Amino acid sequence: GAVVSQHPSWVICKSGTSVKIECRSLDFQATTMFWYRQFPKQSLMLMATSNEGSKATYEQGVEKDKFLINHASLTLSTLTVTSAHPEDSSFYICSARRLAVHYNEQFFGPGTRLTVL
Amino acid sequence: QKEVEQDPGPLSVPEGAIVSLNCTYSNSAFQYFMWYRQYSRKGPELLMYTYSSGNKEDGRFTAQVDKSSKYISLFIRDSQPSDSATYLCAMNGNRDDKIIFGKGTRLHILP
């Protein structure tokens, strides 16, 4: 159990276009989902925390108007990169939190590789 | 000083050897400690979770936490080529706090 999927797994787009990435918890309900960004040979950088039915909380330095997050249901969160530019090229990973008694149990999706030309 | 420090490697060891991976941290409030394994171009998967100080064993993996030294370790016994991956340590203070990740150590097990 505790499977998280992401779609698409990779996407190539032209500069100036918008790209939507979906994150789904397949076999559990996730009241909280997280979006991370990872550059090559770097760690995961938390971009935002998404709670179902409310506005996302963005980390310092992350442009909320550029990275639109929607968490409309307990199993789906979306990240839209608006007006993408080459510097937005990265590996985007979501995770979904399953409530556990003792700790913040997060399950990660397989990631989406975005390349902006 | 960064909150979590982890040597990026790469670390290359022969098959069958014992692997030791480590992280240090600065925030004494951290009490939940995790190790994730990440294969190339994949999302991280949780390997081990430890609360507070102590040891935890799961198969070939042993996690150790020394809160007095702010030092955590992951040991892999009888290492296999399939263990080749990046290992990220992670931690937080309270259950609902955001998780802070190390940069990850790239591990290569040589057949």
XYZ file of C-alpha atoms in Angstrom:
228
model
C 0.000 0.000 0.000
C 0.846 3.715 0.144
C 1.492 4.290 -3.541
C 1.861 7.760 -4.995
C 1.808 8.357 -8.718
C 2.838 11.340 -10.785
C 1.900 12.256 -14.314
C 3.579 12.907 -16.616
C 6.887 11.248 -15.808
C 8.672 13.582 -18.168
C 7.705 16.595 -20.242
C 9.431 18.867 -22.704
C 7.883 22.234 -23.401
C 8.689 25.520 -25.091
C 9.635 28.586 -23.114
C 6.585 30.627 -22.158
C 4.132 27.754 -22.016
C 2.521 26.305 -18.898
C 2.881 22.742 -17.677
C 0.645 20.871 -15.249
C 1.910 17.987 -13.126
C -0.480 15.687 -11.276
C 0.209 13.882 -8.022
C -2.146 11.162 -6.840
C -2.273 8.989 -3.743
C -3.618 5.733 -5.109
C -4.593 3.747 -2.042
C -4.877 6.212 0.804
C -6.253 9.642 1.493
C -3.736 12.412 1.868
C -4.840 15.563 3.615
C -1.395 17.003 3.033
C 0.807 16.768 -0.032
C 4.220 18.280 -0.590
C 5.990 19.481 -3.713
C 9.752 19.277 -3.975
C 12.279 20.288 -6.562
C 15.557 18.480 -7.055
C 18.530 19.599 -9.115
C 21.153 17.069 -10.261
C 23.230 15.761 -7.371
C 21.348 18.008 -4.970
C 18.905 17.283 -2.210
C 15.181 17.731 -2.195
C 14.087 21.323 -1.810
C 10.608 21.770 -0.413
C 8.645 24.188 -2.570
C 5.234 24.142 -0.926
C 2.896 22.292 1.370
C -0.555 21.632 0.023
C -3.541 20.963 2.259
C -6.780 19.671 0.819
C -9.324 22.422 0.401
C -7.076 25.305 1.378
C -4.361 27.461 -0.118
C -0.878 26.044 -0.348
C 1.894 27.288 1.904
C 4.966 28.240 -0.082
C 8.541 28.162 1.138
C 10.565 31.330 1.151
C 11.827 32.222 -2.296
C 9.229 30.184 -4.194
C 6.995 32.318 -6.421
C 3.396 31.377 -5.747
C 2.204 32.991 -8.975
C 4.645 30.947 -10.992
C 4.090 27.617 -9.283
C 0.342 27.221 -8.881
C -0.741 24.433 -6.573
C -4.226 23.026 -6.300
C -5.297 20.310 -3.865
C -8.913 19.788 -4.760
C -9.401 16.322 -3.314
C -7.900 13.993 -0.753
C -6.104 12.041 -3.465
C -5.045 14.655 -6.005
C -2.769 17.670 -6.002
C -1.551 19.521 -9.084
C 1.424 21.765 -9.692
C 1.262 24.124 -12.658
C 4.449 25.794 -13.779
C 3.266 28.941 -15.525
C 5.211 30.700 -18.266
C 8.002 28.182 -17.949
C 11.577 29.196 -18.677
C 14.741 27.104 -19.099
C 15.759 27.781 -15.493
C 12.593 25.963 -14.411
C 13.964 22.746 -15.881
C 14.296 20.341 -12.990
C 13.035 17.149 -11.390
C 9.777 17.777 -9.548
C 8.705 15.271 -6.895
C 5.533 15.188 -4.873
C 4.857 13.348 -1.668
C 1.706 12.544 0.218
C 1.423 12.313 3.952
C -0.401 9.431 5.533
C -1.326 10.143 9.092
C 0.501 7.859 11.484
C 0.612 7.740 15.208
C 4.277 8.418 15.650
C 5.699 10.363 12.773
C 5.146 12.277 9.597
C 4.945 9.375 7.150
C 5.522 10.669 3.656
C 5.368 8.614 0.499
C 7.003 9.967 -2.610
C 5.935 9.861 -6.201
C 8.334 8.776 -8.950
C 8.999 12.353 -10.020
C 8.462 14.402 -13.170
C 11.387 15.583 -15.240
C 10.644 18.953 -16.813
C 12.777 20.296 -19.635
C 12.012 23.773 -20.913
C 13.512 24.617 -24.288
C 26.031 25.940 9.587
C 23.547 23.915 7.597
C 20.857 22.109 9.510
C 21.793 18.723 8.071
C 25.203 17.791 6.699
C 25.806 14.699 4.598
C 28.872 13.752 2.584
C 27.773 13.532 -1.071
C 30.318 10.845 -1.945
C 30.480 8.977 -4.207
C 31.258 6.045 -1.976
C 32.425 2.878 -3.733
C 32.694 -0.404 -1.874
C 33.055 -4.031 -3.001
C 30.075 -6.343 -2.918
C 29.611 -7.986 0.455
C 31.233 -5.183 2.429
C 29.590 -3.314 5.280
C 28.577 0.204 4.302
C 28.416 3.077 6.755
C 26.516 6.232 5.829
C 26.331 9.206 8.160
C 24.740 12.573 8.765
C 25.276 15.294 11.310
C 22.763 17.907 12.294
C 22.663 21.087 14.305
C 19.087 21.363 15.570
C 18.793 19.667 18.956
C 15.007 19.680 18.592
C 15.110 16.994 15.886
C 13.754 13.725 17.189
C 12.395 11.888 14.142
C 15.098 10.494 11.874
C 14.651 8.792 8.544
C 16.727 7.256 5.782
C 15.503 7.277 2.208
C 16.923 5.456 -0.805
C 16.657 7.078 -4.203
C 17.495 5.351 -7.442
C 18.448 7.460 -10.434
C 15.504 9.365 -11.898
C 13.118 7.969 -9.282
C 11.442 9.324 -6.181
C 12.833 8.523 -2.719
C 11.574 5.505 -0.825
C 11.603 5.227 2.950
C 14.072 2.670 4.270
C 14.232 3.255 7.999
C 12.633 5.459 10.587
C 13.911 6.018 14.133
C 12.490 8.076 16.930
C 14.938 9.691 19.358
C 18.206 7.941 20.200
C 18.961 4.287 19.767
C 19.335 1.565 17.188
C 16.860 -0.032 14.834
C 17.468 -3.055 12.661
C 15.572 -4.231 9.593
C 17.128 -7.060 7.647
C 20.506 -5.943 6.342
C 19.929 -2.350 7.443
C 20.664 -0.822 10.843
C 19.933 2.783 11.748
C 21.647 4.443 14.690
C 20.900 7.781 16.308
C 23.170 9.516 18.805
C 21.353 12.662 19.858
C 24.124 13.707 22.242
C 26.504 13.959 19.298
C 23.827 14.984 16.802
C 24.966 12.135 14.580
C 23.005 9.480 12.748
C 24.185 6.463 10.794
C 22.862 3.840 8.427
C 24.723 0.546 8.138
C 24.191 -1.871 5.268
C 25.491 -5.408 5.779
C 26.341 -7.813 2.977
C 26.030 -5.026 0.444
C 24.665 -5.901 -2.987
C 24.996 -4.198 -6.373
C 21.262 -3.473 -6.132
C 22.028 -1.272 -3.110
C 23.723 1.189 -5.457
C 21.692 4.361 -5.094
C 21.665 7.724 -3.371
C 20.848 7.585 0.326
C 19.275 10.630 1.928
C 19.005 11.203 5.619
C 16.024 13.232 6.794
C 14.710 14.510 10.075
C 12.240 16.749 11.838
C 11.294 17.827 15.315
C 7.593 17.389 15.697
C 5.479 14.975 13.740
C 3.891 17.696 11.656
C 7.034 19.710 10.976
C 8.440 19.793 7.482
C 11.173 17.242 6.912
C 14.718 18.473 6.411
C 16.767 16.381 4.001
C 20.485 15.901 3.666
C 22.042 16.250 0.216
C 22.365 12.496 -0.133
C 25.333 10.151 -0.463
C 25.832 8.350 -3.764
C 26.744 4.743 -3.106
C 28.239 2.332 -5.644
C 28.533 -1.358 -4.811
C 31.113 -2.938 -7.058
C 30.374 -6.531 -8.207
